[in-house]
Coordinates of C-alpha atoms and ligand atoms in Angstrom, one line a residue:
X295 CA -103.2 42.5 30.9
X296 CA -100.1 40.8 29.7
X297 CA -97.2 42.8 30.0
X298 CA -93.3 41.7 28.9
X299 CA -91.1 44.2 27.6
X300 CA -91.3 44.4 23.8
X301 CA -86.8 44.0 24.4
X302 CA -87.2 40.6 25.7
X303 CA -89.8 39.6 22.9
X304 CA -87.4 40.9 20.1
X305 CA -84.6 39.6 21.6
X306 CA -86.7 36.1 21.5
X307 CA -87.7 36.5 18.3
X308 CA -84.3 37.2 16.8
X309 CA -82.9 34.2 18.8
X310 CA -85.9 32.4 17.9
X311 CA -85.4 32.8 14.6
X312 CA -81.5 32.3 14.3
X313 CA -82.0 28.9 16.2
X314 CA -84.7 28.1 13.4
X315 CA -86.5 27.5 16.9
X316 CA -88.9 24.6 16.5
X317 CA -91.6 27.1 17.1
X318 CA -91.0 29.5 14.8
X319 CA -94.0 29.4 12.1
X320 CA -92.4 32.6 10.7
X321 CA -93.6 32.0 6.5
X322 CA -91.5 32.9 3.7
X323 CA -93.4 35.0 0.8
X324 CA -92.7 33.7 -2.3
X325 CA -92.0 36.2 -4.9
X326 CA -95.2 35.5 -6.9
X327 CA -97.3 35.5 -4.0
X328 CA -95.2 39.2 -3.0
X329 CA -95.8 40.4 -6.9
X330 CA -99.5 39.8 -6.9
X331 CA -100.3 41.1 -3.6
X332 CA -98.1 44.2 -3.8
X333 CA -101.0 45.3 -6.4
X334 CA -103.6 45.2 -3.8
X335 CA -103.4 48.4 -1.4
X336 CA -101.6 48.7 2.0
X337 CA -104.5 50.4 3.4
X338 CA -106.9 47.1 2.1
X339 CA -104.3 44.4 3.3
X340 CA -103.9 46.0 6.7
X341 CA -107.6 46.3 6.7
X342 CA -107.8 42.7 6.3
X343 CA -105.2 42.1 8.8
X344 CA -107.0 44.4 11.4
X345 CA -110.3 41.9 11.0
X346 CA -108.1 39.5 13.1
X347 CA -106.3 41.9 15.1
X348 CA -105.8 41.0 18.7
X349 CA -104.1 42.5 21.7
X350 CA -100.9 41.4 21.7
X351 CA -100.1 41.2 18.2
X352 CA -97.9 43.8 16.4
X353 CA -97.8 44.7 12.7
X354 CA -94.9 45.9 10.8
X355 CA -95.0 47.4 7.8
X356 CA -92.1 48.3 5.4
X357 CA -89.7 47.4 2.5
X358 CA -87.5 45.4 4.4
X359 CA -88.4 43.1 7.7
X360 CA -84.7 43.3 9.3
X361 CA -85.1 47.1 8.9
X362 CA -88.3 47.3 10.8
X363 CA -87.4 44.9 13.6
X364 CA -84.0 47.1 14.4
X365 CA -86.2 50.3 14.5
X366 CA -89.1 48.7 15.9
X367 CA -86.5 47.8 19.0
X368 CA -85.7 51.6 19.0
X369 CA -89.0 52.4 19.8
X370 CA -89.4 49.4 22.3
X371 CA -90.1 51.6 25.2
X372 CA -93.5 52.6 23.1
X373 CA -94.9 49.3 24.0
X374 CA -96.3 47.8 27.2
X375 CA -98.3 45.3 26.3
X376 CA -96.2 41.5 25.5
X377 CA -95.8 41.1 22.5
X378 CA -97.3 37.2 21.1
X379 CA -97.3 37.4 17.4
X380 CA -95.4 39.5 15.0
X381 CA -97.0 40.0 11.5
X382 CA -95.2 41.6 8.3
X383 CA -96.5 43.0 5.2
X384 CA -94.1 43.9 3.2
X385 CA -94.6 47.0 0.8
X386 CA -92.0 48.4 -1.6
X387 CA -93.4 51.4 -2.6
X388 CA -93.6 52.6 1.4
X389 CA -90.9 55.2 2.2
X390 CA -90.7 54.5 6.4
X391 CA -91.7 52.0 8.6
X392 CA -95.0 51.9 10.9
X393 CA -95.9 49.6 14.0
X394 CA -99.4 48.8 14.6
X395 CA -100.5 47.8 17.9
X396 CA -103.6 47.4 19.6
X397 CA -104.1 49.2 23.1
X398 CA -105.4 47.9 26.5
X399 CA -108.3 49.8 25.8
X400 CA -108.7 47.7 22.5
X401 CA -107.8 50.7 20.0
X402 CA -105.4 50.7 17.2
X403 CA -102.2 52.5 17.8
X404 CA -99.1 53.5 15.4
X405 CA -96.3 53.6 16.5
X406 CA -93.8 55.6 14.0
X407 CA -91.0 54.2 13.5
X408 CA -88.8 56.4 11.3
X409 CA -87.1 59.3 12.3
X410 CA -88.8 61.9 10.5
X411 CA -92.6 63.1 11.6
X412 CA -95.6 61.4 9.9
X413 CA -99.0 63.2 9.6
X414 CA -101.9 61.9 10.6
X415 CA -105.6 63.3 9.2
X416 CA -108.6 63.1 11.3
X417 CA -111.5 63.3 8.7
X418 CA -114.2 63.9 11.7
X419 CA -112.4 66.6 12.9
X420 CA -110.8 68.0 10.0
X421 CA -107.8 68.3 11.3
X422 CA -103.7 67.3 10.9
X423 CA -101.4 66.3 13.3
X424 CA -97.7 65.4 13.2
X425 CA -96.6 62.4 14.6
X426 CA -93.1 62.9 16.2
X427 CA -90.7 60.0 15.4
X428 CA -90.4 57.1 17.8
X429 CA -94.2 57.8 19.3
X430 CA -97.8 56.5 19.4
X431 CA -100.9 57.4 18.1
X432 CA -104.3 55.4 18.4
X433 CA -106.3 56.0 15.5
X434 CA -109.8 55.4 14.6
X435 CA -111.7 54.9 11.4
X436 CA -111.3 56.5 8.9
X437 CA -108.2 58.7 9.8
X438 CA -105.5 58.5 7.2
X439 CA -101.6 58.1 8.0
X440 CA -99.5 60.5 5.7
X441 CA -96.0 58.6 5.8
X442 CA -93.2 60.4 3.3
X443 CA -95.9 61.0 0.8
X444 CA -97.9 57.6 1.0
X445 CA -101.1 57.8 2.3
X446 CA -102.6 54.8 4.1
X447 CA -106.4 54.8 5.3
X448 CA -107.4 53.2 8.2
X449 CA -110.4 50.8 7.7
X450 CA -111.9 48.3 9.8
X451 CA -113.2 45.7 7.1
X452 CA -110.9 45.5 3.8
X453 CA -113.4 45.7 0.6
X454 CA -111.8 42.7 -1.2
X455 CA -112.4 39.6 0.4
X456 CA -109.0 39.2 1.4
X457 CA -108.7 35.9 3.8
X458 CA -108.0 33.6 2.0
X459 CA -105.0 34.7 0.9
X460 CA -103.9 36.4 4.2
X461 CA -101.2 33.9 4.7
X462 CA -99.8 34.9 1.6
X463 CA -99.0 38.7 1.7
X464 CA -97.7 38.2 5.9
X465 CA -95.2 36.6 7.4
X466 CA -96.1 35.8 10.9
X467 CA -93.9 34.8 13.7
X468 CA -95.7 33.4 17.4
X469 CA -93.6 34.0 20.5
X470 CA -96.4 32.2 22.2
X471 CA -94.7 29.0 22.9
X472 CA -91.0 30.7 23.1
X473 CA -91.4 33.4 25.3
X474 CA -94.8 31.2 27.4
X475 CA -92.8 31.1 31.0
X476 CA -91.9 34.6 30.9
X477 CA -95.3 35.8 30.0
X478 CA -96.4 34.0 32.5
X479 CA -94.1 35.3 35.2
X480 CA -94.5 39.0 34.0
X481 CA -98.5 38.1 34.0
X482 CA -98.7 37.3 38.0
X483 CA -96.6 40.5 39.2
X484 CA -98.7 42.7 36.8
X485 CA -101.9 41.2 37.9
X486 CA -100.9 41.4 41.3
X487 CA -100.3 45.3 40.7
X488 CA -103.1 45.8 38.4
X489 CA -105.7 44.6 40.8
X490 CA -104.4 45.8 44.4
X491 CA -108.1 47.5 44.8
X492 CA -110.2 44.9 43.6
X493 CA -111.0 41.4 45.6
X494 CA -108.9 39.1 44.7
X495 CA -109.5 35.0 44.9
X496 CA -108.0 33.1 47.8
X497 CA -105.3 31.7 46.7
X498 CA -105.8 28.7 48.5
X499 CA -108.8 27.0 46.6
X500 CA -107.9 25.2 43.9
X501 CA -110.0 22.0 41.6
X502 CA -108.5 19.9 43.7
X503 CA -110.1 21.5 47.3
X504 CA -113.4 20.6 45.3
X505 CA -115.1 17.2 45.6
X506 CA -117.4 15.7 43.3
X507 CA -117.6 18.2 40.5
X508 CA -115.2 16.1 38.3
X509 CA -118.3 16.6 35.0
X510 CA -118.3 20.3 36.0
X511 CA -114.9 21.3 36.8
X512 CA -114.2 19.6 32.8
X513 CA -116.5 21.2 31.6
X514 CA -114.9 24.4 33.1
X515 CA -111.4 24.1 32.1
X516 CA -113.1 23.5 28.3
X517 CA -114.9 26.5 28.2
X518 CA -112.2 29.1 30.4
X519 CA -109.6 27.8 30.8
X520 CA -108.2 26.1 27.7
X521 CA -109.6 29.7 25.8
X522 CA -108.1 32.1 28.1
X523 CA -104.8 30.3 27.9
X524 CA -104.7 29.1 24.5
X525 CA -107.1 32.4 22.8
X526 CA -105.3 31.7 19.4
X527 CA -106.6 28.3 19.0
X528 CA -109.7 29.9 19.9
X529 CA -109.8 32.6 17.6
X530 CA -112.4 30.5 15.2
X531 CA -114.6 29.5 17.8
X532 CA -117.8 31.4 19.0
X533 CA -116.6 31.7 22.6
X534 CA -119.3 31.6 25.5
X535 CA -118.2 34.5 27.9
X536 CA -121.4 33.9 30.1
X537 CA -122.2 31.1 32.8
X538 CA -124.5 30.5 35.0
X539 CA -123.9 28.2 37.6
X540 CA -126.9 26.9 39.4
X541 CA -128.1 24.6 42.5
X542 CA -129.3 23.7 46.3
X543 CA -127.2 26.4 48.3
X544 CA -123.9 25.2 49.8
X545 CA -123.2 22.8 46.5
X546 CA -120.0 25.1 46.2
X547 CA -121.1 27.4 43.4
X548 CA -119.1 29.9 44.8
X549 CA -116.1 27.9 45.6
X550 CA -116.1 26.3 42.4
X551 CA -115.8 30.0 40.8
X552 CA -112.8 31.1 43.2
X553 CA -110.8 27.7 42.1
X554 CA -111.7 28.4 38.7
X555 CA -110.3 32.5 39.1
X556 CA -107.0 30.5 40.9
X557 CA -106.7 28.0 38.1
X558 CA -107.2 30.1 35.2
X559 CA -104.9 32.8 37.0
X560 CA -106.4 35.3 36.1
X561 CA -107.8 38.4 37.7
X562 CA -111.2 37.8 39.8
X563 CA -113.8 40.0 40.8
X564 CA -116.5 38.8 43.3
X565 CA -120.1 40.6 44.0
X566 CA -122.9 39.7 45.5
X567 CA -126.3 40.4 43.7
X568 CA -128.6 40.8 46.8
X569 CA -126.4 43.3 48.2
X570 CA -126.1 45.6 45.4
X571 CA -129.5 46.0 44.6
X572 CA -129.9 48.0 47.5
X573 CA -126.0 49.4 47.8
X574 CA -126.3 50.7 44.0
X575 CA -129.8 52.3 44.0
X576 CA -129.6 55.5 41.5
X577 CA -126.8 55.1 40.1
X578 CA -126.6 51.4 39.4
X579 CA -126.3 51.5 35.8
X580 CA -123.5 53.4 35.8
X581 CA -121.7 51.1 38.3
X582 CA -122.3 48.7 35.9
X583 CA -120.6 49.7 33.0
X584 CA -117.5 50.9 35.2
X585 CA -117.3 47.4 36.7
X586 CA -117.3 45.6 33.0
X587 CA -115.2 48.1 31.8
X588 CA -112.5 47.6 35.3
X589 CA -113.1 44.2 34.0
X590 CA -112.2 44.9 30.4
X591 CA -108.8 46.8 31.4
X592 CA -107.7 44.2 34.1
X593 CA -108.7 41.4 31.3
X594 CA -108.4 38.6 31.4
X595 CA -111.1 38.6 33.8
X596 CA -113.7 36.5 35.8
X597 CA -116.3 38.4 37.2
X598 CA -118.5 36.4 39.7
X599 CA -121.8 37.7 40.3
X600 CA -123.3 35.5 43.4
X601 CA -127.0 35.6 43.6
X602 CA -127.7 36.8 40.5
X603 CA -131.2 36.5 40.6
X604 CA -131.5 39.1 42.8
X605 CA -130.3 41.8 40.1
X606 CA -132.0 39.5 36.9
X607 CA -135.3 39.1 37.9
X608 CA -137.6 38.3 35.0
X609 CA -138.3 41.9 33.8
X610 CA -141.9 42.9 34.8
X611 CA -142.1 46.3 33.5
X612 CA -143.4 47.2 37.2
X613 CA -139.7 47.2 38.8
X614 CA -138.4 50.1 36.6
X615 CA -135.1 50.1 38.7
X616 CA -134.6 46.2 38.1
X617 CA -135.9 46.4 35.0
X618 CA -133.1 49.2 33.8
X619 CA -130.2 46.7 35.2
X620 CA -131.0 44.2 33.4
X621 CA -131.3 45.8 30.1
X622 CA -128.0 47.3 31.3
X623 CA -126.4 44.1 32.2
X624 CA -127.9 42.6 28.5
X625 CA -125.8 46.0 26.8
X626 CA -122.7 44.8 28.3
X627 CA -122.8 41.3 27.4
X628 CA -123.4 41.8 24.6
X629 CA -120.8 44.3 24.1
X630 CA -117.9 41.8 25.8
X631 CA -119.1 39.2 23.8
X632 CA -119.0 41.1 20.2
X633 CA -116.0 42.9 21.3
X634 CA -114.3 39.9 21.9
X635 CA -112.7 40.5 25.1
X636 CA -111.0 38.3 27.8
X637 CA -113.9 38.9 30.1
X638 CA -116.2 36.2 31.6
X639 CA -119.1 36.8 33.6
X640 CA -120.4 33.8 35.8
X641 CA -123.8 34.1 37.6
X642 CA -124.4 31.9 40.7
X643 CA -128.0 31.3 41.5
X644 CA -130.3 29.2 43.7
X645 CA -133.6 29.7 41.3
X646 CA -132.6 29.3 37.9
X647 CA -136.4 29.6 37.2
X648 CA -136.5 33.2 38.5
X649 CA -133.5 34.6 35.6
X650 CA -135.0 37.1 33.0
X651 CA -134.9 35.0 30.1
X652 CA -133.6 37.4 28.0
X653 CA -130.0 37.3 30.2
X654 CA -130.0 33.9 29.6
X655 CA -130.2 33.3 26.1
X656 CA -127.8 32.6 23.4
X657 CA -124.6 35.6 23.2
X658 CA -125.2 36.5 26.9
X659 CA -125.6 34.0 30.1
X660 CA -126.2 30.9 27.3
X661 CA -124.4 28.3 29.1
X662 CA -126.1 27.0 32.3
X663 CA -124.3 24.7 34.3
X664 CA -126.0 22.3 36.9
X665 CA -124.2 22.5 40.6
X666 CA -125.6 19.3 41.9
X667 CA -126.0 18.0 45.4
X668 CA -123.0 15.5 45.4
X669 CA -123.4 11.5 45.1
X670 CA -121.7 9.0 47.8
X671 CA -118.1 9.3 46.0
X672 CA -118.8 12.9 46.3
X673 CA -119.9 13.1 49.6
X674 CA -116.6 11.2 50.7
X675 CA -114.9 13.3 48.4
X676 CA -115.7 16.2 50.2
X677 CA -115.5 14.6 53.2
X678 CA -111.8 13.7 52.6
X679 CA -110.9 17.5 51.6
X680 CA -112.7 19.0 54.6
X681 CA -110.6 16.9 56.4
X682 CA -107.5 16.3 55.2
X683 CA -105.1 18.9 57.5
X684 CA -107.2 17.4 60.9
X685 CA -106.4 15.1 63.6
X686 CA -108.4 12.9 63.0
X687 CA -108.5 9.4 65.5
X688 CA -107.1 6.2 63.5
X689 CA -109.9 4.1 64.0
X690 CA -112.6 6.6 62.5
X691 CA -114.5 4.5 60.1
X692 CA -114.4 6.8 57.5
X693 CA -116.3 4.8 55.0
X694 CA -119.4 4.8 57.2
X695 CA -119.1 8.1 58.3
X696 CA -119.2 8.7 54.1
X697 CA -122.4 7.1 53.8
X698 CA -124.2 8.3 56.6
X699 CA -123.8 11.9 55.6
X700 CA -124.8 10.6 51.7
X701 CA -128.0 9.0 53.4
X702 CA -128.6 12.4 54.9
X703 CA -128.4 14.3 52.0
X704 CA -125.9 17.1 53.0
X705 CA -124.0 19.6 50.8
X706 CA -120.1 20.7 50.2
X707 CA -121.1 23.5 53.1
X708 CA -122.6 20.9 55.5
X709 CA -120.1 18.8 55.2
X710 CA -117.6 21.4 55.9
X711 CA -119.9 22.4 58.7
X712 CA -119.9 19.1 59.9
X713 CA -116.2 18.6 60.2
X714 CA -115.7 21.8 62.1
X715 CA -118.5 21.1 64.8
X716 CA -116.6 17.8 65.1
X717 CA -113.3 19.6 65.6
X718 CA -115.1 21.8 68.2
X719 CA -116.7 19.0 69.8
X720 CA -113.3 17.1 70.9
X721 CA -112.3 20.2 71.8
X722 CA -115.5 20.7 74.7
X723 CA -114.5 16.9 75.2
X724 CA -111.0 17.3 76.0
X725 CA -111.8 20.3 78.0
X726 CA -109.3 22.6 75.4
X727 CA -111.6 25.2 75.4
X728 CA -111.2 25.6 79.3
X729 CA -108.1 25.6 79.4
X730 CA -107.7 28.2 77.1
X731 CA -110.2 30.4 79.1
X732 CA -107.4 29.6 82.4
X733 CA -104.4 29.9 80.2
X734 CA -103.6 26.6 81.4
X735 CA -102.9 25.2 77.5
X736 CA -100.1 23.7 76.8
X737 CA -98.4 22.3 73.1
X738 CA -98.8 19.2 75.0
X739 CA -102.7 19.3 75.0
X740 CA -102.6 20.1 71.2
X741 CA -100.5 17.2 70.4
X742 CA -102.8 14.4 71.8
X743 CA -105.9 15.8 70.2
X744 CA -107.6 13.4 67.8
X745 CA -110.9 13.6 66.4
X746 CA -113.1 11.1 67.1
X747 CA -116.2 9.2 66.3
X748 CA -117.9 10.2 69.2
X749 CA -117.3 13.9 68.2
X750 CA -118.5 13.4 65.2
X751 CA -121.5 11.3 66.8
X752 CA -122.4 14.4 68.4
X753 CA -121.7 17.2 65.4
X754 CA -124.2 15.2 63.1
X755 CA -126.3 15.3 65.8
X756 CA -126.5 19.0 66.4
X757 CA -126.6 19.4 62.2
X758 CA -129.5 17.1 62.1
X759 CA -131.5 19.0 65.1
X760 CA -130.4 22.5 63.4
X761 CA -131.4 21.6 60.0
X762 CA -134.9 20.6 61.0
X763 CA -135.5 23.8 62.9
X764 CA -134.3 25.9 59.6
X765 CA -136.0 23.9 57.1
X766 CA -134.2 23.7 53.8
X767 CA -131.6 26.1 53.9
X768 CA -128.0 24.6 54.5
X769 CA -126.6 25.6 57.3
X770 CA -123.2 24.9 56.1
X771 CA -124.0 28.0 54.0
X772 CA -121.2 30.7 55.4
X773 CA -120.5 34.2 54.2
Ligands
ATP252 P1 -125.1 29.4 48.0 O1 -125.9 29.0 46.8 O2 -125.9 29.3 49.2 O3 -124.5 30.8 47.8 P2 -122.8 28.0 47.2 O4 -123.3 26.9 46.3 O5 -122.2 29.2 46.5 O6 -123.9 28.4 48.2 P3 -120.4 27.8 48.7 O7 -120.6 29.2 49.3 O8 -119.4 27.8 47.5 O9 -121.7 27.3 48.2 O10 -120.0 26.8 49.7 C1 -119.6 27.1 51.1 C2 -118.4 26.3 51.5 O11 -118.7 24.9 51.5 C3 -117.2 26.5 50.6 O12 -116.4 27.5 50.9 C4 -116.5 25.1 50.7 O13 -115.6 25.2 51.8 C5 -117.6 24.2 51.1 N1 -118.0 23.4 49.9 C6 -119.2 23.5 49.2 N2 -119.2 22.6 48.2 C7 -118.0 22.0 48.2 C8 -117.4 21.0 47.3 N3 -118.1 20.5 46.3 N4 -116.2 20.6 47.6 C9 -115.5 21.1 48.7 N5 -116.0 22.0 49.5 C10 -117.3 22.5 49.2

């Protein structure tokens, strides 16, 4: 969630505006424009306004704009959520002022700006309620605002086809480029608070700790990234919220997510599919709509599910317990996907071919993207990363070494593997380990260690021997 006290983003905007800042898109209504869309309702031009309503953007409404921003800034402490994009729609016949907001958990709110009470009717319940100046209020369909004798319904979908002309009867103002920087700043603190209880992402890996997933990682920052920083720019698109990522084991599926959670910073959730099938048993369902809807609060969100096809087996009818997550698992994409939220959901999986086909078609999982095993350049890639903070000897013929572990067809995880046996290896070599055991080490010992090819002679060995005794499975592979 982003947070910036709505202070600073007045105080932007009125400098922003006084500066004529060059990013100030703030329109002037012309007068004809004002005259013809004065006719149409407030409760219709709102209407139309809420259609495109996002978190973060604010409405005033009133005679005058100065007016509402001076007593919107009385009422700052009301809001907690930064402010991006300021809307007005004027109204002369409107005796107050009103905010509209929408909440973290994605309702409307008014805020009442004026300092007498307002009235609000709740036609399900049949009931009244006073609005004390200066507060909030969500509202839902349906319930109408009583301001100083105006009423003003609230309606999701205006019934004249207003878009086309909502540029016209608004003035808009984006603090999205002004007030970027402290957004962002206020962003990592409150993420940092927001999700104390919740697994975070190293915040070591980054793109560049991954090798040879230059397609992918574009790919990535297109569909994420660029969306869940720039969501404006988005707003037109039909945004994919669901991934799967899928491959040999050790390709870096998983490491590819936590750089992607790091780059994107945003908040990450990590689970494992195999072992909450049998954690979750009972009352799975549930867990899963309290983890999209953690999700939904902390957004924006990536949620990693590793080993998916362990909870989205095709649906057999036989497996009622798997059966009911995966319906479950369909309700909530959908849900994040028509709701629009900041929330993506990337699958990791071994066996594509095993997925219910139902989770990953078009609106839910519908973008699958290949983790392959990596090519020579990305096998030295790798090989470069893995061992770029080791001492490694100075005449280690690197290039060779590359190739030999292409020709052997090893993952991200076996090369890491590789390295590290390597390390140890020198280690046994120079007798370090010993020496430890007889606290007989010295800085001195440390300081002429060097990695050699010998050591790694003797790690690809032991890979090679271990890998034919497991078959298949990389034994890179670490959890
Ligand atoms: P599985 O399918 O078996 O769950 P995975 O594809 O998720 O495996 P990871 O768990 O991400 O693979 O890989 C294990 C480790 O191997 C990573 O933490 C990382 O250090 C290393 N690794 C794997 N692939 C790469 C890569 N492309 N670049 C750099 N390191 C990699």
């Amino acid at each position: 969630m982003r947070i910036l006290p709505i202070n600073n983003t007045i105080n932007n905007y009125q400098s922003a505006n006084k500066s004529k800042h060059r990013n100030t898109i703030f329109r002037a209504v012309s007068k004809e424009s004002l005259e013809f869309v004065q006719k149409i309702p407030l409760d219709e031009r709102l209407a139309s306004m809420f259609q495109k309503f996002l978190q973060g953007d604010l409405i005033l409404v009133g005679k005058n704009l100065n007016k509402a921003k001076e007593r919107m800034l009385a009422c700052a402490s009301n809001l907690d959520s930064a402010v991006k994009r300021i809307f007005f729609l004027p109204d002369e016949n409107l005796h107050g002022y009103l905010a509209f907001t929408k909440n973290r958990e994605g309702l409307k709110e008014v805020i009442n700006l004026n300092d007498e009470p307002i009235y609000m009717i709740d036609q399900v319940k049949h009931r009244s309620e006073s609005l004390t100046p200066h507060d909030s209020f969500y509202l839902l369909e349906g319930d109408i605002l009583g301001v100083q004798g105006n009423l003003i319904e609230i309606k999701e979908k205006s019934k004249v086809d207003l878009a086309g002309y909502r540029k016209n009867f608004c003035s808009a103002k984006s603090f999205e480029n002004d007030i970027n920087y402290e957004i962002e700043k206020m962003n990592k603190k409150t993420i940092a608070q927001l999700s104390k209880d919740v697994k975070q992402a190293s915040s070591k890996v980054m793109f560049k700790d991954v090798g040879g997933q230059d397609e992918l990682i574009d790919e990535l920052k297109k569909s994420v990234i660029y969306p869940l920083r720039y969501p404006e720019v988005y707003s037109n698109f039909d945004i994919n919220r669901g991934f799967i990522l899928y491959g040999p084991p050790g390709t870096g599926k998983t490491h590819i997510a936590r750089a992607l959670a790091n780059e994107a910073d945003v908040n990450f959730v990590s689970l494992n599919g195999s072992e909450m099938e049998s954690k979750w048993v009972g009352e799975s369902e549930e867990n899963w709509r309290n983890l999209f809807e953690e999700a939904k609060q902390k957004q924006p969100t990536i949620l990693f599910i590793d080993e998916i096809d362990a909870i989205a087996k095709e649906r057999s009818g036989k497996d009622v317990y798997g059966d009911k997550v995966v319906n479950q698992i369909l309700t909530l994409m959908t849900d994040i996907d028509n709701e629009k939220e900041s929330v993506f959901v990337i699958g990791a999986t071994n066996n594509f071919k095993a997925l219910d086909k139902a989770l990953i078609r078009s609106g839910r999982f519908s973008k699958h993207l290949e983790v392959k095993m990596p090519d020579l350049d990305g096998t030295k890639h790798i090989f470069d990363i893995h061992t770029a903070n080791k001492p490694l000897d100075r005449n280690l013929d690197k290039e060779t070494l590359g190739k030999r572990l292409f020709d052997l067809k090893v993952s991200g995880a076996d090369i890491k593997y590789i390295v590290n046996e390597a390390h140890s290896q020198g280690f046994e070599r120079l007798g370090i380990y010993e020496k430890m055991e007889n606290k007989t080490l010295t800085g001195k010992d440390i300081q002429k260690f060097w990695i050699t090819q010998e050591d790694f002679d003797k790690a690809i060995k032991k890979f090679v021997e271990t890998r034919n005794g497991t078959e298949r499975k990389s034994i890179g592979f670490n959890k």
